[in-house]
Short mmCIF file of C-alpha atoms and ligand atoms in Angstrom, two decimals:
data_model
loop_
_atom_site.label_atom_id
_atom_site.label_comp_id
_atom_site.label_asym_id
_atom_site.label_seq_id
_atom_site.Cartn_x
_atom_site.Cartn_y
_atom_site.Cartn_z
CA MET A 21 15.03 9.49 17.62
CA PHE A 22 13.56 12.96 17.99
CA SER A 23 15.89 15.71 16.80
CA THR A 24 15.11 19.39 17.04
CA ASP A 25 17.45 20.77 14.43
CA THR A 26 16.21 22.40 11.26
CA ILE A 27 15.90 20.13 8.24
CA VAL A 28 15.92 21.04 4.56
CA ALA A 29 15.11 19.06 1.40
CA PRO A 30 13.66 19.48 -2.06
CA ALA A 31 9.96 18.58 -1.88
CA THR A 32 9.58 18.15 -5.64
CA PRO A 33 11.18 15.37 -7.71
CA PRO A 34 14.53 15.92 -9.41
CA GLY A 35 14.59 17.06 -13.02
CA GLU A 36 13.02 19.99 -14.81
CA GLY A 37 9.63 21.37 -13.84
CA GLY A 38 7.60 24.56 -13.70
CA VAL A 39 8.44 24.97 -10.04
CA GLY A 40 10.76 23.25 -7.64
CA ILE A 41 10.02 23.53 -3.93
CA ILE A 42 12.55 23.58 -1.12
CA ARG A 43 11.03 22.68 2.20
CA VAL A 44 12.48 23.67 5.57
CA SER A 45 11.22 22.59 9.00
CA GLY A 46 12.44 23.33 12.49
CA PRO A 47 13.10 26.19 14.90
CA LEU A 48 15.52 28.01 12.55
CA SER A 49 13.16 27.99 9.56
CA ALA A 50 12.11 31.62 9.77
CA GLN A 51 15.66 32.73 10.48
CA LEU A 52 17.00 30.83 7.44
CA LEU A 53 14.41 32.55 5.31
CA ALA A 54 15.20 35.97 6.79
CA GLU A 55 18.85 35.50 5.87
CA THR A 56 18.17 34.49 2.27
CA PHE A 57 14.90 36.04 1.13
CA VAL A 58 14.55 39.63 -0.04
CA GLY A 59 10.97 40.78 -0.56
CA CYS A 60 9.37 41.00 2.85
CA PRO A 61 10.87 40.85 6.35
CA THR A 62 9.95 37.45 7.74
CA ASP A 63 8.53 38.88 10.98
CA ARG A 64 6.00 40.77 8.86
CA MET A 65 5.05 37.69 6.83
CA ARG A 66 1.66 36.25 7.68
CA SER A 67 1.43 32.53 8.17
CA HIS A 68 0.30 30.46 5.16
CA GLN A 69 0.62 33.37 2.73
CA LEU A 70 2.86 33.47 -0.32
CA TYR A 71 5.33 36.35 -0.75
CA HIS A 72 7.14 37.25 -3.92
CA GLY A 73 10.84 38.11 -3.77
CA GLN A 74 14.37 37.03 -4.47
CA LEU A 75 16.54 34.38 -2.98
CA ARG A 76 20.00 35.87 -2.38
CA ALA A 77 23.33 34.21 -1.66
CA ALA A 78 25.64 35.44 1.11
CA ASP A 79 27.50 37.72 -1.32
CA GLY A 80 24.22 39.35 -2.33
CA SER A 81 24.00 37.68 -5.72
CA GLN A 82 20.58 36.50 -6.86
CA VAL A 83 19.96 32.75 -6.74
CA ASP A 84 16.42 32.88 -8.11
CA GLU A 85 13.17 34.79 -8.21
CA VAL A 86 10.86 32.92 -5.87
CA LEU A 87 7.66 32.72 -3.89
CA ALA A 88 8.09 32.00 -0.18
CA VAL A 89 5.69 30.97 2.54
CA ILE A 90 5.98 30.46 6.28
CA MET A 91 3.63 28.06 8.00
CA ARG A 92 4.05 28.76 11.66
CA THR A 93 3.95 26.20 14.44
CA PRO A 94 1.76 24.38 15.30
CA HIS A 95 -0.36 24.77 12.15
CA SER A 96 2.02 23.18 9.69
CA TYR A 97 2.61 19.73 8.22
CA THR A 98 5.29 18.87 10.77
CA GLY A 99 3.85 20.93 13.59
CA GLU A 100 7.06 23.02 13.59
CA ASP A 101 7.76 26.28 11.76
CA VAL A 102 7.85 25.26 8.11
CA VAL A 103 9.12 27.37 5.24
CA GLU A 104 8.63 26.53 1.58
CA VAL A 105 10.40 28.33 -1.20
CA HIS A 106 9.02 27.95 -4.70
CA CYS A 107 11.90 28.25 -7.13
CA HIS A 108 12.07 27.68 -10.86
CA GLY A 109 12.19 23.93 -11.28
CA GLY A 110 15.65 23.45 -12.74
CA PRO A 111 18.30 21.14 -11.27
CA GLN A 112 20.98 23.87 -11.03
CA ILE A 113 18.67 26.40 -9.32
CA MET A 114 17.42 23.75 -6.91
CA ARG A 115 20.95 22.67 -6.08
CA GLN A 116 22.00 26.26 -5.34
CA ALA A 117 18.90 27.01 -3.28
CA LEU A 118 19.39 23.83 -1.27
CA ASP A 119 23.09 24.59 -0.70
CA LEU A 120 22.16 28.06 0.45
CA PHE A 121 19.89 26.77 3.21
CA LEU A 122 22.41 24.11 4.19
CA SER A 123 25.17 26.72 4.44
CA LYS A 124 23.00 28.78 6.80
CA GLY A 125 22.67 25.96 9.29
CA GLY A 126 20.00 23.64 7.90
CA ARG A 127 20.62 19.91 7.75
CA LEU A 128 19.64 17.75 4.79
CA ALA A 129 16.51 15.83 5.82
CA ASN A 130 16.51 12.05 5.96
CA PRO A 131 13.91 10.14 3.91
CA GLY A 132 10.48 10.65 5.42
CA GLU A 133 11.80 12.96 8.14
CA PHE A 134 9.13 15.66 7.61
CA THR A 135 6.38 13.07 8.02
CA GLN A 136 8.25 11.51 10.94
CA ARG A 137 8.22 14.88 12.69
CA ALA A 138 4.52 15.24 11.93
CA PHE A 139 4.04 11.89 13.67
CA LEU A 140 6.28 12.70 16.63
CA ASN A 141 4.53 16.04 17.11
CA GLY A 142 1.15 14.34 17.11
CA ARG A 143 -0.04 15.88 13.82
CA LEU A 144 -0.59 12.40 12.37
CA ASP A 145 -0.71 9.01 13.99
CA LEU A 146 1.38 6.21 12.55
CA SER A 147 -1.27 4.69 10.29
CA GLN A 148 -1.97 8.15 8.86
CA ALA A 149 1.73 8.77 8.32
CA GLU A 150 1.97 5.45 6.48
CA ALA A 151 -0.98 6.47 4.33
CA VAL A 152 0.97 9.45 3.02
CA ILE A 153 3.27 7.19 1.06
CA ASN A 154 0.34 5.13 -0.23
CA VAL A 155 -1.39 8.26 -1.49
CA ILE A 156 1.76 9.23 -3.35
CA ARG A 157 2.27 5.76 -4.79
CA ALA A 158 -1.37 4.90 -5.56
CA ARG A 159 -1.68 3.41 -9.02
CA SER A 160 -5.43 3.64 -9.49
CA ALA A 161 -8.21 5.98 -8.44
CA GLU A 162 -9.62 3.35 -6.08
CA ALA A 163 -6.24 2.74 -4.46
CA CYS A 164 -5.97 6.47 -3.95
CA GLN A 165 -9.37 6.58 -2.23
CA VAL A 166 -8.35 3.83 0.20
CA ALA A 167 -5.11 5.62 1.03
CA LEU A 168 -6.87 8.97 1.47
CA GLY A 169 -9.40 7.35 3.79
CA GLN A 170 -6.51 6.08 5.89
CA LEU A 171 -4.83 9.49 5.82
CA ASN A 172 -8.05 11.07 7.03
CA GLY A 173 -7.92 8.76 10.01
CA ARG A 174 -10.64 6.24 9.18
CA LEU A 175 -8.50 3.24 10.06
CA SER A 176 -7.32 4.97 13.23
CA GLN A 177 -10.93 5.61 14.27
CA ARG A 178 -11.79 1.97 13.81
CA VAL A 179 -8.73 0.87 15.77
CA HIS A 180 -9.57 3.36 18.54
CA ARG A 181 -13.04 1.85 18.70
CA PHE A 182 -11.54 -1.63 19.19
CA ALA A 183 -9.19 -0.24 21.81
CA ASN A 184 -11.91 1.67 23.67
CA HIS A 185 -14.09 -1.41 23.97
CA THR A 186 -11.12 -3.44 25.13
CA ARG A 187 -10.14 -0.76 27.64
CA THR A 188 -13.66 -0.68 29.07
CA ALA A 189 -13.55 -4.45 29.58
CA LEU A 190 -10.11 -4.16 31.15
CA ALA A 191 -11.23 -1.43 33.55
CA LEU A 192 -14.14 -3.58 34.74
CA ILE A 193 -11.96 -6.64 35.23
CA GLU A 194 -9.20 -4.74 37.01
CA ALA A 195 -11.61 -2.97 39.31
CA HIS A 196 -12.60 -6.39 40.57
CA ILE A 197 -9.00 -7.48 40.98
CA ASP A 198 -8.20 -4.42 43.06
CA PHE A 199 -11.39 -4.22 45.09
CA PRO A 200 -13.54 -6.98 46.47
CA ASP A 201 -17.03 -7.44 45.04
CA ASP A 202 -18.77 -5.78 47.99
CA GLU A 203 -17.03 -2.49 47.21
CA VAL A 204 -17.63 -2.29 43.47
CA GLY A 205 -20.63 -4.55 43.02
CA SER A 206 -20.46 -7.97 41.42
CA LEU A 207 -18.82 -8.41 38.05
CA ASP A 208 -21.11 -9.23 35.15
CA LEU A 209 -18.57 -11.27 33.24
CA THR A 210 -21.12 -12.46 30.69
CA ALA A 211 -21.78 -8.88 29.64
CA VAL A 212 -18.04 -8.26 29.27
CA GLN A 213 -17.72 -11.44 27.21
CA ARG A 214 -20.53 -10.27 24.95
CA GLU A 215 -18.80 -6.94 24.35
CA VAL A 216 -15.48 -8.60 23.63
CA ALA A 217 -17.13 -11.10 21.26
CA ALA A 218 -18.68 -8.19 19.35
CA THR A 219 -15.25 -6.57 19.02
CA VAL A 220 -13.82 -9.85 17.73
CA GLU A 221 -16.52 -9.89 15.06
CA ASP A 222 -15.83 -6.31 14.14
CA MET A 223 -12.13 -7.12 13.82
CA THR A 224 -12.93 -10.07 11.56
CA ARG A 225 -14.91 -7.80 9.25
CA LEU A 226 -11.95 -5.46 9.01
CA LEU A 227 -9.52 -8.35 8.43
CA ASP A 228 -11.72 -9.56 5.57
CA THR A 229 -10.93 -6.37 3.66
CA PHE A 230 -7.21 -7.10 3.59
CA ASP A 231 -7.19 -9.01 0.28
CA THR A 232 -8.82 -6.10 -1.48
CA GLY A 233 -6.70 -3.54 0.29
CA ARG A 234 -3.49 -5.35 -0.55
CA ILE A 235 -4.50 -5.75 -4.17
CA LEU A 236 -5.49 -2.10 -4.51
CA ARG A 237 -2.21 -1.03 -2.98
CA ASP A 238 0.23 -3.45 -4.53
CA GLY A 239 -1.71 -4.35 -7.66
CA ILE A 240 -2.66 -7.72 -9.06
CA ASN A 241 0.09 -9.97 -10.36
CA LEU A 242 -1.34 -11.40 -13.54
CA LEU A 243 0.88 -14.06 -15.06
CA ILE A 244 0.63 -15.12 -18.69
CA LEU A 245 1.71 -18.75 -18.91
CA GLY A 246 1.74 -21.32 -21.69
CA ARG A 247 3.99 -23.31 -23.93
CA PRO A 248 5.92 -21.55 -26.73
CA ASN A 249 3.93 -20.21 -29.68
CA VAL A 250 0.47 -20.24 -28.15
CA GLY A 251 0.50 -16.44 -28.47
CA LYS A 252 1.55 -15.15 -25.04
CA SER A 253 3.46 -12.12 -26.32
CA SER A 254 0.72 -11.34 -28.80
CA LEU A 255 -1.83 -11.50 -26.01
CA MET A 256 0.18 -9.22 -23.76
CA ASN A 257 0.55 -6.66 -26.53
CA ALA A 258 -3.13 -6.86 -27.39
CA MET A 259 -4.13 -6.41 -23.74
CA LEU A 260 -1.87 -3.41 -23.32
CA GLY A 261 -3.03 -1.92 -26.58
CA GLU A 262 -6.66 -2.30 -25.63
CA ALA A 263 -6.41 -0.93 -22.10
CA ARG A 264 -6.03 2.81 -22.46
CA ALA A 265 -4.90 3.41 -18.91
CA ILE A 266 -1.40 2.10 -19.24
CA VAL A 267 0.66 3.39 -16.37
CA THR A 268 4.41 3.65 -16.21
CA GLU A 269 6.95 0.92 -16.49
CA ILE A 270 7.31 -0.92 -13.22
CA PRO A 271 10.65 -0.52 -11.50
CA GLY A 272 12.46 -3.67 -10.53
CA THR A 273 11.42 -5.58 -13.61
CA THR A 274 13.35 -8.80 -13.56
CA ARG A 275 15.41 -9.83 -16.49
CA ASP A 276 13.62 -13.10 -17.04
CA THR A 277 10.10 -11.72 -17.42
CA LEU A 278 8.48 -8.85 -19.24
CA GLU A 279 6.31 -6.74 -17.00
CA GLU A 280 3.91 -3.98 -17.87
CA SER A 281 1.26 -2.28 -15.86
CA MET A 282 -2.32 -1.35 -16.58
CA VAL A 283 -5.53 -0.63 -14.68
CA LEU A 284 -8.61 -2.81 -14.97
CA GLY A 285 -11.82 -2.11 -13.07
CA GLY A 286 -9.92 0.06 -10.60
CA PHE A 287 -7.32 -2.59 -9.87
CA PRO A 288 -3.73 -1.77 -10.74
CA ILE A 289 -2.44 -4.77 -12.70
CA ARG A 290 1.07 -6.00 -13.15
CA LEU A 291 1.03 -8.04 -16.33
CA ILE A 292 3.84 -10.57 -16.38
CA ASP A 293 4.69 -12.38 -19.58
CA THR A 294 6.82 -15.47 -19.40
CA ALA A 295 7.43 -15.33 -23.14
CA GLY A 296 10.59 -13.38 -22.48
CA VAL A 297 12.12 -16.50 -21.04
CA ARG A 298 11.31 -18.81 -23.87
CA ASP A 299 14.86 -20.15 -24.15
CA THR A 300 15.35 -20.96 -20.52
CA ASP A 301 11.73 -21.55 -19.64
CA ASN A 302 11.54 -24.86 -21.38
CA LEU A 303 8.86 -26.71 -19.47
CA ILE A 304 10.24 -30.06 -20.59
CA GLU A 305 13.33 -29.36 -18.50
CA GLN A 306 13.23 -29.48 -14.74
CA GLU A 307 14.73 -26.03 -14.34
CA GLY A 308 12.00 -24.61 -16.56
CA VAL A 309 9.33 -26.23 -14.44
CA ARG A 310 10.86 -24.93 -11.25
CA ARG A 311 11.00 -21.38 -12.58
CA ALA A 312 7.47 -21.52 -13.89
CA LYS A 313 6.31 -22.85 -10.51
CA ASP A 314 7.94 -19.91 -8.73
CA LYS A 315 6.18 -17.47 -11.01
CA VAL A 316 2.83 -19.19 -10.60
CA GLY A 317 3.36 -19.05 -6.84
CA MET A 318 3.74 -15.27 -6.94
CA ALA A 319 0.80 -14.69 -9.25
CA ASP A 320 -2.63 -13.64 -8.02
CA LEU A 321 -4.15 -15.01 -11.20
CA VAL A 322 -2.68 -17.03 -14.05
CA LEU A 323 -3.83 -16.63 -17.62
CA LEU A 324 -3.05 -20.06 -19.01
CA VAL A 325 -2.91 -19.62 -22.74
CA LEU A 326 -3.72 -22.48 -25.11
CA ASP A 327 -3.65 -22.53 -28.89
CA ALA A 328 -7.28 -23.37 -29.64
CA SER A 329 -6.50 -24.26 -33.23
CA GLU A 330 -4.33 -27.22 -32.27
CA PRO A 331 -4.87 -30.33 -30.19
CA LEU A 332 -3.44 -30.12 -26.68
CA LYS A 333 0.22 -31.01 -26.34
CA GLU A 334 2.10 -32.59 -23.50
CA GLU A 335 3.60 -29.17 -22.64
CA ASP A 336 0.12 -27.65 -22.32
CA ARG A 337 -0.77 -30.27 -19.74
CA LEU A 338 2.51 -29.75 -17.94
CA ALA A 339 1.87 -26.00 -17.73
CA ALA A 340 -1.67 -26.71 -16.52
CA SER A 341 -0.38 -29.08 -13.84
CA LEU A 342 1.51 -26.17 -12.27
CA CYS A 343 -1.63 -24.05 -11.91
CA ALA A 344 -4.27 -24.13 -9.20
CA PRO A 345 -7.60 -24.12 -11.07
CA GLU A 346 -9.20 -21.60 -8.69
CA LYS A 347 -6.42 -19.13 -9.47
CA THR A 348 -6.36 -19.79 -13.20
CA LEU A 349 -8.28 -18.50 -16.18
CA LEU A 350 -7.89 -20.48 -19.40
CA VAL A 351 -7.42 -18.31 -22.46
CA LEU A 352 -8.18 -20.10 -25.71
CA ASN A 353 -6.22 -18.08 -28.21
CA LYS A 354 -6.26 -18.04 -32.02
CA VAL A 355 -10.02 -18.49 -32.30
CA ASP A 356 -9.86 -16.70 -35.64
CA ARG A 357 -9.03 -20.23 -36.74
CA PRO A 358 -11.33 -23.21 -36.16
CA ASN A 359 -11.57 -23.63 -32.39
CA ILE A 360 -11.12 -27.29 -31.64
CA LEU A 361 -10.82 -26.88 -27.87
CA GLU A 362 -14.07 -25.00 -27.26
CA ASP A 363 -16.07 -27.96 -25.95
CA GLN A 364 -13.52 -29.45 -23.62
CA PRO A 365 -10.56 -27.14 -23.12
CA LEU A 366 -8.82 -28.81 -20.16
CA GLU A 367 -10.16 -31.08 -17.45
CA GLY A 368 -10.47 -29.45 -14.04
CA PHE A 369 -10.47 -25.86 -15.27
CA LEU A 370 -13.91 -24.37 -15.08
CA ARG A 371 -13.50 -20.93 -16.52
CA HIS A 372 -12.27 -20.04 -19.94
CA VAL A 373 -12.49 -17.21 -22.42
CA SER A 374 -11.86 -17.33 -26.15
CA VAL A 375 -9.78 -14.65 -27.81
CA SER A 376 -7.83 -13.86 -30.90
CA ALA A 377 -4.78 -11.92 -29.83
CA LYS A 378 -3.93 -11.36 -33.45
CA LEU A 379 -7.28 -9.78 -34.36
CA GLU A 380 -7.68 -8.30 -30.85
CA GLN A 381 -11.01 -10.03 -30.41
CA GLY A 382 -12.55 -11.23 -27.15
CA LEU A 383 -10.41 -8.96 -24.99
CA GLU A 384 -13.35 -7.24 -23.31
CA ALA A 385 -14.65 -10.61 -22.13
CA LEU A 386 -11.17 -11.48 -20.91
CA PHE A 387 -10.92 -8.21 -18.95
CA GLU A 388 -14.34 -8.77 -17.48
CA ALA A 389 -13.40 -12.27 -16.38
CA VAL A 390 -10.26 -10.96 -14.69
CA VAL A 391 -12.09 -8.18 -12.85
CA THR A 392 -14.90 -10.53 -11.82
CA HIS A 393 -12.37 -12.94 -10.40
CA PHE A 394 -11.15 -10.29 -7.98
CA ASP A 395 -14.46 -8.56 -7.50
CA ARG A 396 -15.98 -11.82 -6.31
CA ARG A 397 -13.55 -11.82 -3.45
CA VAL A 398 -14.61 -8.27 -2.80
CA VAL A 399 -18.33 -8.99 -2.73
CA ALA A 400 -18.13 -9.70 0.99
CA GLY A 401 -18.44 -5.95 1.16
CA ASP A 402 -14.84 -4.86 1.12
CA ARG A 403 -15.42 -1.99 -1.21
CA ARG A 404 -18.55 -1.03 0.68
CA GLU A 405 -16.72 -1.14 4.01
CA ASP A 406 -15.75 2.36 4.96
CA VAL A 407 -12.30 1.19 6.02
CA VAL A 408 -10.01 -1.11 4.08
CA LEU A 409 -6.94 -2.73 5.56
CA SER A 410 -4.03 -2.51 3.14
CA GLU A 411 -0.80 -2.88 5.13
CA ARG A 412 0.47 -6.26 6.20
CA ARG A 413 1.80 -4.65 9.36
CA HIS A 414 -1.73 -3.55 10.28
CA GLN A 415 -3.21 -6.90 9.37
CA GLU A 416 -0.73 -8.69 11.63
CA ALA A 417 -1.46 -6.33 14.51
CA VAL A 418 -5.23 -6.80 14.22
CA LEU A 419 -4.71 -10.57 13.99
CA ARG A 420 -2.63 -10.50 17.18
CA ALA A 421 -5.22 -8.36 18.94
CA ARG A 422 -8.05 -10.63 17.84
CA HIS A 423 -6.09 -13.67 18.96
CA SER A 424 -5.68 -12.19 22.46
CA LEU A 425 -9.38 -11.35 22.66
CA MET A 426 -10.28 -14.88 21.59
CA ARG A 427 -7.99 -16.26 24.28
CA PHE A 428 -9.71 -13.95 26.74
CA LEU A 429 -13.10 -15.39 25.75
CA GLU A 430 -11.85 -18.93 26.08
CA SER A 431 -10.26 -18.29 29.48
CA ALA A 432 -13.38 -16.50 30.69
CA GLN A 433 -15.42 -19.49 29.75
CA HIS A 434 -13.16 -21.70 31.82
CA ALA A 435 -13.44 -19.32 34.77
CA ALA A 436 -9.77 -18.40 34.68
CA PRO A 437 -8.54 -15.96 37.36
CA LEU A 438 -9.23 -12.29 36.60
CA GLU A 439 -5.48 -11.57 36.50
CA CYS A 440 -5.13 -13.93 33.54
CA LEU A 441 -8.06 -12.32 31.76
CA SER A 442 -6.60 -8.87 32.20
CA ILE A 443 -3.28 -9.98 30.68
CA GLU A 444 -5.04 -11.01 27.47
CA LEU A 445 -6.83 -7.67 27.24
CA ARG A 446 -3.60 -5.79 27.83
CA GLU A 447 -1.92 -7.75 25.05
CA ALA A 448 -4.74 -6.91 22.68
CA LEU A 449 -4.32 -3.21 23.53
CA ALA A 450 -0.58 -3.37 22.95
CA ALA A 451 -1.11 -4.92 19.51
CA LEU A 452 -3.67 -2.26 18.55
CA GLY A 453 -1.35 0.49 19.74
CA GLN A 454 1.21 -0.64 17.19
CA ILE A 455 -1.09 0.40 14.37
CA THR A 456 -1.49 3.96 15.55
CA GLY A 457 2.09 4.15 16.81
CA GLU A 458 1.48 4.38 20.54
CA THR A 459 3.34 1.17 21.26
CA THR A 460 5.42 0.75 18.11
CA PRO A 461 9.08 0.01 18.82
CA ASP A 462 11.58 2.61 17.58
CA ASP A 463 13.30 0.27 15.12
CA ILE A 464 10.00 -0.35 13.36
CA LEU A 465 9.28 3.37 13.26
CA GLU A 466 12.71 4.01 11.73
CA GLN A 467 12.07 1.35 9.12
CA ILE A 468 8.65 2.72 8.20
CA PHE A 469 9.92 6.26 7.65
CA SER A 470 13.06 5.13 5.83
CA GLU A 471 10.82 3.85 3.04
CA PHE A 472 9.69 7.39 2.27
CA CYS A 473 11.38 9.61 -0.25
CA VAL A 474 13.56 12.54 0.83
CA GLY A 475 11.46 15.68 1.15
CA LYS A 476 8.28 13.94 2.31
P1 GDP B 21 4.42 -16.99 -27.54
O1 GDP B 21 5.60 -17.81 -27.86
O2 GDP B 21 3.47 -17.75 -26.72
O3 GDP B 21 4.75 -15.67 -26.91
O4 GDP B 21 3.65 -16.69 -28.89
P2 GDP B 21 3.69 -15.43 -29.86
O5 GDP B 21 2.88 -14.33 -29.32
O6 GDP B 21 5.09 -15.13 -30.21
O7 GDP B 21 2.91 -16.01 -31.09
C1 GDP B 21 3.32 -17.18 -31.77
C2 GDP B 21 2.75 -17.17 -33.15
O8 GDP B 21 1.33 -17.27 -33.10
C3 GDP B 21 3.03 -15.90 -33.94
O9 GDP B 21 3.31 -16.28 -35.26
C4 GDP B 21 1.76 -15.11 -33.84
O10 GDP B 21 1.56 -14.26 -34.94
C5 GDP B 21 0.73 -16.21 -33.82
N1 GDP B 21 -0.50 -15.80 -33.15
C6 GDP B 21 -0.59 -15.22 -31.92
N2 GDP B 21 -1.88 -14.99 -31.63
C7 GDP B 21 -2.62 -15.40 -32.69
C8 GDP B 21 -4.03 -15.40 -32.98
O11 GDP B 21 -4.88 -14.97 -32.20
N3 GDP B 21 -4.40 -15.95 -34.15
C9 GDP B 21 -3.50 -16.44 -35.05
N4 GDP B 21 -3.97 -16.94 -36.16
N5 GDP B 21 -2.19 -16.44 -34.81
C10 GDP B 21 -1.73 -15.93 -33.64
#
């Protein structure tokens, strides 16, 4: 999968902007710049320094007035010679500049190919490379911190620690397979078991951070559910109006729900309103129930809205029957009217907040209840942990590694042959290597980098 040609791509998003950057990486980078840039001969350009000049087409005509920089190997993002040309950020200029480099022998980069080269050249390990995309896509300050920690190698360090302990155990075991006891001394298997058990515990602590990590990365799916007219749309609008930090519209919004995003207590939130499906989402009909069930299944928390000014209806109970109480917060809406549900909102549901979506009252308490719901799961120390697991791929690898170590402990207890014990340790190492990329199969690598944008 490793190619050594010279790749070119815009590094800034399409559209108009103050500057637009073309990035070039590979052995021909400096030559491509020499053939197109007038301002300073490239062999006189110092690495990592910007030079002012003009970008010229083959016929000598000016393409743009630019700033250019060479970052020479190995001290560049990809580890290769990298050139960046800062053009004016207009689509036509960018197109022409890109075409110019392509006509001189550059190849248009594939998605993520710059980062892939950084990985293949050992500038980043795989978990750091994956963090790049999470930094770019982070939707809250906290999510950004987690991703930056991973980019700085904190997860890799932790994984290396697991691997080093496992390798030490493996070395001891294998020494005793290869040489009889009288040559290398007797094996203190209990001590090895103790070390491995400590690593298992350490892995468990890391695995416990996954819920938080996932939520910070992907956001919380907050579903607003309830029968027609309880005030779901009003509540959604009130929540969005109150929360100042409304982010952008979420891509991939389905046609049968309204989705908006906001940030609460550092958690990116995807607010999903089922009101948009009022016609088809009739809970009395089986299809409506099925659809509502699907949505509840995908939600991290359901806001089950009731009209507190009216007695409960059959449809309220039906909606409630679809919700797991531990994942549900009752919202008694319309409390600007006499609240007749306050004392006994709904059997089985312990937590409720009272609001008036219309008067925008009680929203702070609602937000606090939502954040507390997720923070409680975080209390185990996730946010205090210096490393947070946020990729399912990493979680699965640590789970596999831990499973192998646990099998090692069990086999050791039953005095299994040393060969069997060493197999378990080797499997744990292979699983850990997948996180940092040492043992990750090529097809998985391809898939990871294909999720990047072009130019990254
Ligand atoms: P949905 O069908 O659940 O989405 O409900 P809507 O948001 O469309 O609201 C239904 C009706 O209830 C509308 O007439 C709203 O003005 C009204 N409504 C919503 N929230 C409140 C509230 O807090 N107090 C009062 N008095 N009326 C409300």
